[in-house]
Coordinates of C-alpha atoms in Angstrom, one line a residue:
X1 CA 25.3 37.4 14.8
X2 CA 21.6 37.7 15.2
X3 CA 19.7 34.7 14.9
X4 CA 18.1 35.0 11.4
X5 CA 17.9 33.2 8.2
X6 CA 21.4 34.8 7.3
X7 CA 22.8 32.1 9.9
X8 CA 21.2 29.2 8.0
X9 CA 22.8 26.7 5.3
X10 CA 21.8 28.4 2.4
X11 CA 20.7 25.4 1.0
X12 CA 18.3 24.7 3.2
X13 CA 17.3 28.4 3.3
X14 CA 16.5 28.2 -0.3
X15 CA 13.9 24.9 0.3
X16 CA 10.4 25.0 1.1
X17 CA 8.7 23.3 3.9
X18 CA 6.4 20.3 3.0
X19 CA 3.1 21.4 1.6
X20 CA 1.4 18.4 2.8
X21 CA 2.6 18.9 6.5
X22 CA 1.5 22.9 6.4
X23 CA -1.9 21.3 5.4
X24 CA -2.1 18.8 7.9
X25 CA -0.8 21.5 10.5
X26 CA -4.0 23.6 9.1
X27 CA -6.0 20.6 9.7
X28 CA -4.8 20.2 13.4
X29 CA -5.6 23.7 14.3
X30 CA -9.1 23.5 13.1
X31 CA -9.9 20.4 15.0
X32 CA -8.5 22.0 18.1
X33 CA -10.5 24.9 17.2
X34 CA -13.5 22.7 17.4
X35 CA -14.4 22.7 13.5
X36 CA -14.9 19.5 11.7
X37 CA -12.6 18.4 9.0
X38 CA -12.6 15.4 6.7
X39 CA -8.9 15.2 6.0
X40 CA -8.0 13.8 2.4
X41 CA -4.5 15.2 2.4
X42 CA -2.2 12.4 4.8
X43 CA -0.5 10.1 2.6
X44 CA -1.1 7.0 5.4
X45 CA -3.2 4.2 5.4
X46 CA -6.0 4.5 8.1
X47 CA -5.7 0.6 9.2
X48 CA -4.2 -0.5 12.2
X49 CA -0.8 -2.3 12.1
X50 CA -1.8 -5.8 11.9
X51 CA -2.1 -7.5 15.2
X52 CA 1.1 -10.1 14.7
X53 CA 3.4 -7.0 14.1
X54 CA 2.2 -4.8 17.3
X55 CA 2.7 -8.1 19.2
X56 CA 6.0 -8.5 18.0
X57 CA 7.2 -4.8 18.9
X58 CA 5.7 -5.4 22.3
X59 CA 7.6 -8.7 23.0
X60 CA 10.6 -6.8 22.1
X61 CA 9.6 -4.4 24.6
X62 CA 9.0 -7.0 27.4
X63 CA 12.2 -9.2 26.5
X64 CA 14.4 -6.2 26.8
X65 CA 15.2 -5.8 23.3
X66 CA 15.5 -2.0 23.7
X67 CA 19.2 -1.4 22.9
X68 CA 21.1 0.0 20.2
X69 CA 21.5 -2.2 16.8
X70 CA 24.3 -1.7 14.3
X71 CA 23.9 1.5 12.4
X72 CA 22.7 -0.7 9.1
X73 CA 20.0 -2.6 11.1
X74 CA 19.7 -6.0 12.7
X75 CA 21.2 -8.8 10.7
X76 CA 17.7 -10.8 11.0
X77 CA 16.1 -7.7 9.5
X78 CA 18.5 -7.1 7.0
X79 CA 18.6 -11.2 5.7
X80 CA 14.4 -10.8 5.7
X81 CA 14.9 -7.5 3.4
X82 CA 17.3 -9.5 1.2
X83 CA 14.6 -12.5 1.1
X84 CA 12.0 -9.9 0.2
X85 CA 14.0 -8.6 -2.7
X86 CA 14.6 -12.1 -4.0
X87 CA 11.0 -13.5 -3.4
X88 CA 9.2 -10.4 -4.6
X89 CA 11.5 -8.5 -7.2
X90 CA 13.6 -11.3 -8.5
X91 CA 16.7 -9.4 -7.0
X92 CA 19.5 -11.5 -5.7
X93 CA 20.5 -9.5 -2.6
X94 CA 23.3 -10.0 0.0
X95 CA 22.1 -9.1 3.3
X96 CA 25.0 -6.9 3.5
X97 CA 24.0 -4.7 0.6
X98 CA 20.7 -3.7 2.9
X99 CA 20.5 -0.7 4.7
X100 CA 17.6 0.0 7.5
X101 CA 16.7 3.7 7.9
X102 CA 14.4 5.9 9.6
X103 CA 11.7 5.7 7.2
X104 CA 12.0 5.7 3.5
X105 CA 12.3 9.2 3.5
X106 CA 15.9 8.8 5.0
X107 CA 16.8 6.2 2.6
X108 CA 16.4 8.6 -0.2
X109 CA 18.0 11.6 1.6
X110 CA 21.2 9.3 2.7
X111 CA 21.6 8.4 -1.0
X112 CA 21.4 11.9 -2.3
X113 CA 23.5 13.4 0.5
X114 CA 26.1 10.8 0.1
X115 CA 26.5 11.4 -3.6
X116 CA 25.5 14.9 -4.5
X117 CA 27.9 17.6 -5.2
X118 CA 27.2 21.4 -5.7
X119 CA 25.5 21.8 -9.2
X120 CA 24.7 17.8 -9.7
X121 CA 21.8 17.4 -11.5
X122 CA 19.1 15.0 -10.5
X123 CA 16.0 14.5 -12.8
X124 CA 12.5 14.3 -11.3
X125 CA 9.6 13.5 -13.4
X126 CA 6.7 15.6 -12.3
X127 CA 4.3 15.3 -10.8
X128 CA 6.7 14.2 -8.0
X129 CA 6.6 13.3 -4.4
X130 CA 7.0 16.9 -2.8
X131 CA 10.2 16.1 -0.7
X132 CA 12.2 15.0 -3.9
X133 CA 13.1 18.6 -5.3
X134 CA 13.7 19.8 -1.4
X135 CA 16.2 16.9 -0.5
X136 CA 18.1 17.8 -3.7
X137 CA 18.0 21.7 -2.9
X138 CA 19.2 20.9 0.6
X139 CA 21.9 18.5 -0.4
X140 CA 23.4 21.0 -3.1
X141 CA 22.2 19.6 -6.1
X142 CA 20.0 21.1 -8.6
X143 CA 16.3 19.4 -9.6
X144 CA 15.9 19.0 -13.1
X145 CA 11.8 18.6 -13.2
X146 CA 10.4 17.1 -16.5
X147 CA 6.7 17.8 -16.4
X148 CA 4.8 14.4 -17.4
X149 CA 1.6 15.5 -18.3
X150 CA -2.0 13.3 -18.1
X151 CA -1.8 12.6 -22.1
X152 CA 1.4 10.3 -21.0
X153 CA -0.2 9.3 -17.9
X154 CA 1.8 11.2 -15.8
X155 CA 4.9 9.1 -16.6
X156 CA 8.5 9.8 -18.0
X157 CA 9.1 8.9 -21.6
X158 CA 12.1 7.8 -23.2
X159 CA 12.6 11.0 -25.5
X160 CA 11.7 13.3 -22.4
X161 CA 14.7 11.6 -20.5
X162 CA 17.0 11.8 -23.0
X163 CA 16.4 15.4 -23.4
X164 CA 16.8 15.9 -19.8
X165 CA 20.3 13.9 -19.5
X166 CA 23.3 16.4 -19.6
X167 CA 27.1 15.8 -18.1
X168 CA 26.0 17.1 -15.0
X169 CA 23.4 14.7 -14.3
X170 CA 23.9 12.2 -11.4
X171 CA 20.4 11.1 -10.6
X172 CA 17.0 9.9 -12.2
X173 CA 14.5 9.4 -9.8
X174 CA 11.6 7.0 -10.5
X175 CA 8.4 6.7 -8.2
X176 CA 5.9 3.5 -8.9
X177 CA 3.1 3.5 -8.2
X178 CA 3.5 7.1 -7.8
X179 CA 2.5 9.7 -5.1
X180 CA 0.7 11.8 -6.2
X181 CA -0.9 10.2 -9.2
X182 CA -1.0 6.6 -8.5
X183 CA 0.7 6.2 -12.0
X184 CA 2.1 2.5 -12.6
X185 CA 5.3 2.1 -15.1
X186 CA 4.5 -0.8 -17.0
X187 CA 7.7 -3.7 -18.0
X188 CA 7.9 -2.3 -21.3
X189 CA 8.0 1.4 -20.3
X190 CA 10.9 0.7 -17.8
X191 CA 12.6 -1.2 -20.5
X192 CA 12.6 1.9 -22.3
X193 CA 13.9 3.9 -20.3
X194 CA 16.5 1.5 -19.3
X195 CA 17.7 1.6 -22.8
X196 CA 18.2 5.6 -22.6
X197 CA 20.2 5.0 -19.1
X198 CA 22.4 2.2 -20.4
X199 CA 23.9 4.8 -22.9
X200 CA 24.6 7.1 -19.9
X201 CA 26.7 5.2 -17.5
X202 CA 27.3 8.1 -15.1
X203 CA 23.7 8.4 -14.5
X204 CA 22.4 6.5 -11.1
X205 CA 18.9 5.7 -10.8
X206 CA 16.8 5.9 -7.1
X207 CA 13.8 3.5 -7.5
X208 CA 11.3 4.7 -4.9
X209 CA 9.0 1.4 -4.9
X210 CA 7.2 2.2 -1.4
X211 CA 3.6 1.8 -2.8
X212 CA 4.6 -1.7 -4.4
X213 CA 1.9 -3.4 -2.9
X214 CA -0.7 -1.1 -3.5
X215 CA -1.6 -1.9 -7.2
X216 CA -4.7 -2.3 -8.6
X217 CA -6.5 -4.2 -11.6
X218 CA -4.3 -7.3 -11.4
X219 CA -1.4 -5.0 -12.9
X220 CA 2.2 -7.0 -12.3
X221 CA 4.4 -4.5 -10.2
X222 CA 8.3 -4.4 -11.7
X223 CA 11.3 -2.6 -10.5
X224 CA 13.7 -1.2 -13.0
X225 CA 16.5 -3.4 -11.4
X226 CA 14.4 -6.4 -11.9
X227 CA 13.7 -5.4 -15.8
X228 CA 17.4 -4.4 -16.6
X229 CA 19.9 -6.3 -14.7
X230 CA 22.7 -4.8 -16.6
X231 CA 21.7 -1.6 -14.6
X232 CA 21.7 -3.2 -11.0
X233 CA 25.3 -1.3 -10.2
X234 CA 23.6 2.0 -10.8
X235 CA 20.3 1.3 -9.1
X236 CA 19.1 2.0 -5.5
X237 CA 15.9 0.1 -4.8
X238 CA 14.1 1.8 -1.6
X239 CA 11.1 0.4 -0.1
X240 CA 9.6 0.1 3.5
X241 CA 6.9 -1.1 5.7
X242 CA 5.2 1.8 6.0
X243 CA 2.5 1.7 3.4
X244 CA 2.2 -1.9 2.6
X245 CA 1.9 -2.9 6.5
X246 CA 0.1 0.2 7.6
X247 CA 3.3 1.1 9.7
X248 CA 3.9 4.8 9.2
X249 CA 4.7 5.9 12.4
X250 CA 6.8 2.8 13.1
X251 CA 9.6 4.8 10.8
X252 CA 11.2 1.6 9.0
X253 CA 12.3 2.1 5.5
X254 CA 15.0 0.0 3.7
X255 CA 17.0 -0.1 0.6
X256 CA 19.4 -2.1 -1.3
X257 CA 22.0 -1.1 -4.1
X258 CA 25.7 -1.3 -5.0
X259 CA 27.9 -2.0 -2.2
X260 CA 29.9 1.5 -2.4
X261 CA 26.6 3.4 -2.1
X262 CA 25.1 1.5 0.6
X263 CA 28.5 1.7 2.8
X264 CA 28.4 5.3 2.1
X265 CA 25.0 5.7 3.4
X266 CA 25.8 3.6 6.4
X267 CA 28.7 6.0 7.2
X268 CA 26.6 9.2 6.8
X269 CA 23.7 7.7 9.2
X270 CA 26.2 6.6 11.8
X271 CA 27.0 10.4 12.0
X272 CA 23.6 11.5 12.1
X273 CA 20.7 9.1 13.5
X274 CA 22.4 5.8 14.1
X275 CA 20.2 2.6 14.1
X276 CA 16.6 2.6 13.7
X277 CA 14.4 2.3 16.5
X278 CA 15.1 -1.3 17.9
X279 CA 11.5 -2.1 18.6
X280 CA 10.8 -1.1 15.2
X281 CA 13.1 -3.2 13.6
X282 CA 11.7 -6.2 15.3
X283 CA 8.2 -5.3 14.3
X284 CA 9.2 -4.7 10.7
X285 CA 10.8 -8.3 10.8
X286 CA 7.6 -9.7 11.6
X287 CA 5.9 -7.6 9.0
X288 CA 8.1 -9.2 6.5
X289 CA 8.3 -12.8 7.6
X290 CA 5.0 -13.5 8.8
X291 CA 1.4 -13.6 7.4
X292 CA 0.9 -11.7 4.3
X293 CA -2.6 -11.7 4.0
X294 CA -3.0 -7.9 5.0
X295 CA -1.7 -6.9 1.9
X296 CA -4.3 -8.5 0.1
X297 CA -7.1 -7.3 2.0
X298 CA -5.7 -3.8 1.9
X299 CA -5.5 -3.8 -1.7
X300 CA -8.7 -4.8 -2.3
X301 CA -10.2 -2.3 0.2
X302 CA -8.3 0.5 -1.8
X303 CA -9.0 -0.4 -5.0
X304 CA -12.9 -0.1 -4.1
X305 CA -12.3 3.0 -2.6
X306 CA -10.5 4.1 -5.9
X307 CA -13.4 3.3 -7.7
X308 CA -15.8 5.0 -5.6
X309 CA -13.4 8.2 -5.4
X310 CA -13.2 8.5 -9.2
X311 CA -16.9 8.1 -9.9
X312 CA -17.8 10.8 -7.3
X313 CA -15.0 13.1 -8.2
X314 CA -15.8 12.9 -11.8
X315 CA -19.3 14.1 -10.9
X316 CA -18.4 17.4 -9.6
X317 CA -18.3 19.8 -12.0
X318 CA -15.1 21.6 -13.2
X319 CA -13.2 18.3 -11.6
X320 CA -11.8 15.5 -13.8
X321 CA -9.6 12.7 -12.7
X322 CA -8.3 9.7 -14.5
X323 CA -8.3 6.2 -13.1
X324 CA -5.2 5.7 -10.8
X325 CA -3.7 2.0 -11.1
X326 CA -1.6 2.3 -7.5
X327 CA -1.2 4.0 -4.2
X328 CA -4.4 5.8 -2.7
X329 CA -4.3 8.8 -4.4
X330 CA -6.6 10.6 -7.2
X331 CA -5.1 13.4 -9.0
X332 CA -7.6 15.6 -10.1
X333 CA -7.4 18.4 -12.8
X334 CA -9.4 21.4 -11.1
X335 CA -8.6 23.8 -14.4
X336 CA -12.6 24.0 -14.5
X337 CA -12.8 25.8 -11.0
X338 CA -9.8 28.4 -12.2
X339 CA -11.4 31.7 -12.5
X340 CA -14.3 31.3 -10.5
X341 CA -15.6 32.8 -7.2
X342 CA -16.9 31.0 -4.4
X343 CA -20.2 31.4 -2.1
X344 CA -17.8 33.2 0.3
X345 CA -16.5 35.5 -2.4
X346 CA -12.9 33.9 -2.9
X347 CA -11.7 34.2 -6.2
X348 CA -9.9 31.0 -7.2
X349 CA -6.8 32.1 -9.4
X350 CA -4.7 28.7 -8.6
X351 CA -5.1 25.7 -7.3
X352 CA -3.9 26.5 -4.2
X353 CA -6.9 28.8 -4.0
X354 CA -8.8 25.9 -4.6
X355 CA -7.2 23.9 -1.6
X356 CA -7.8 26.5 1.0
X357 CA -11.2 27.3 -0.1
X358 CA -12.3 23.8 0.3
X359 CA -10.8 23.7 3.6
X360 CA -12.4 27.0 5.0
X361 CA -15.7 26.6 3.5
X362 CA -16.1 23.0 3.1
X363 CA -13.8 21.5 5.9
X364 CA -12.6 19.1 3.2
X365 CA -8.8 19.0 3.3
X366 CA -6.9 18.4 0.1
X367 CA -3.4 19.4 -1.2
X368 CA -2.6 21.4 -4.3
X369 CA -1.0 19.9 -7.5
X370 CA 1.3 22.5 -7.6
X371 CA 3.2 21.4 -4.6
X372 CA 3.9 18.3 -6.7
X373 CA 5.0 20.2 -9.7
X374 CA 1.9 20.3 -11.9
X375 CA -0.4 23.3 -11.1
X376 CA -4.2 23.1 -12.0
X377 CA -4.6 19.7 -10.1
X378 CA -5.6 18.4 -6.4
X379 CA -4.3 15.7 -4.7
X380 CA -7.2 13.6 -3.1
X381 CA -5.9 10.8 -0.7
X382 CA -8.8 7.9 -0.2
X383 CA -7.2 6.4 3.1
X384 CA -10.4 7.1 4.8
X385 CA -13.5 5.0 5.3
X386 CA -16.4 4.7 2.5
X387 CA -19.0 7.1 4.6
X388 CA -16.2 9.7 5.3
X389 CA -15.1 9.7 1.5
X390 CA -19.0 10.0 0.1
X391 CA -19.3 12.6 2.9
X392 CA -16.1 14.6 1.6
X393 CA -17.3 13.9 -2.3
X394 CA -20.5 15.3 -1.6
X395 CA -19.3 18.7 0.1
X396 CA -16.6 18.9 -2.9
X397 CA -19.5 18.4 -5.5
X398 CA -21.9 20.8 -3.6
X399 CA -18.4 23.6 -3.4
X400 CA -18.0 23.2 -7.2
X401 CA -22.0 23.6 -7.9
X402 CA -22.2 26.9 -6.3
X403 CA -19.1 28.7 -7.8
X404 CA -19.7 31.6 -10.1
X405 CA -17.8 33.7 -12.6
X406 CA -17.2 37.1 -11.1
X407 CA -19.1 38.9 -13.5
X408 CA -22.2 36.6 -12.3
X409 CA -22.1 37.8 -9.1

């Protein structure tokens, strides 16, 4: 048989490639061609990994700590993860009920792949991280997308959750703070969702807390297992070192949940990647057990950037952005640009047209909201220095000011 799509796994064939990585590929191509780009598309801190963490990785190499670890991770790291969950989230966790993976993405994929059978449903509030529905698709499940507009803070309501649950529902995915909106679920909002879930004992919950430490305005972070202990045997709580400690490239994520689930995820990982990079695990151990002042510093920097970005974006005609409470993304409504034409003659019929035109005509890279499940928006990552953000926003504002209706040209 010839090598074509007919030979591929049918679930993989139906999945879409990551929209964020497609934009990042376009950015790389433009830069390779010598064109200037200000990228507001990448979801990673622009800071260097703190020095003591880097030194721990170097020390592991120099000491010859470069061999395989157990599939589930180094015991000292798993013990530190259990301590982190207790110290920061009030979860009493045994180290045996933790799992170290190659990034937070693998934690999520392992959970879905270990539990989904064909036709099982996964409730995903939109806007969502682009990989959630595609992971569900690859694992043979069905993504049930529940649209959550700005008038409810881009957050799932108990009423919407109740309507979405069916006998086929296997998982609910919650992400707080959210990528792409920066929305944060308050304790009372999580409790209200928990009341619905308690009435549906067959539904598991994946709590994606990867942006836990990037939360602003003195808002207190809560995770669902902390708020409602009666659900703990049905919740996988996922986190990692990528965002909190500027360690995206080190690829260390981790999770805790019921023993049967962690055991199944470990079994899958043992036939997939085995343990995560040993050097990275030692660096992650230093991150979790060492000084935590970097978190406070980066949070303050990102909050200042958020304030700058929202103020400048809201000055651009046709764009509007509510204030995000966490992460490092602004999710701006671009409905006011749709139907207009750019100076280069491009008709903006969709938010993807807006994103492409911004990149082509101004050199500013963003990501279309439709990739996150809510059209007529653009996601703007403000993980850059102030000068770059101001320059990018100036270009965006000028782009918006120069737009015209087709009949005006």
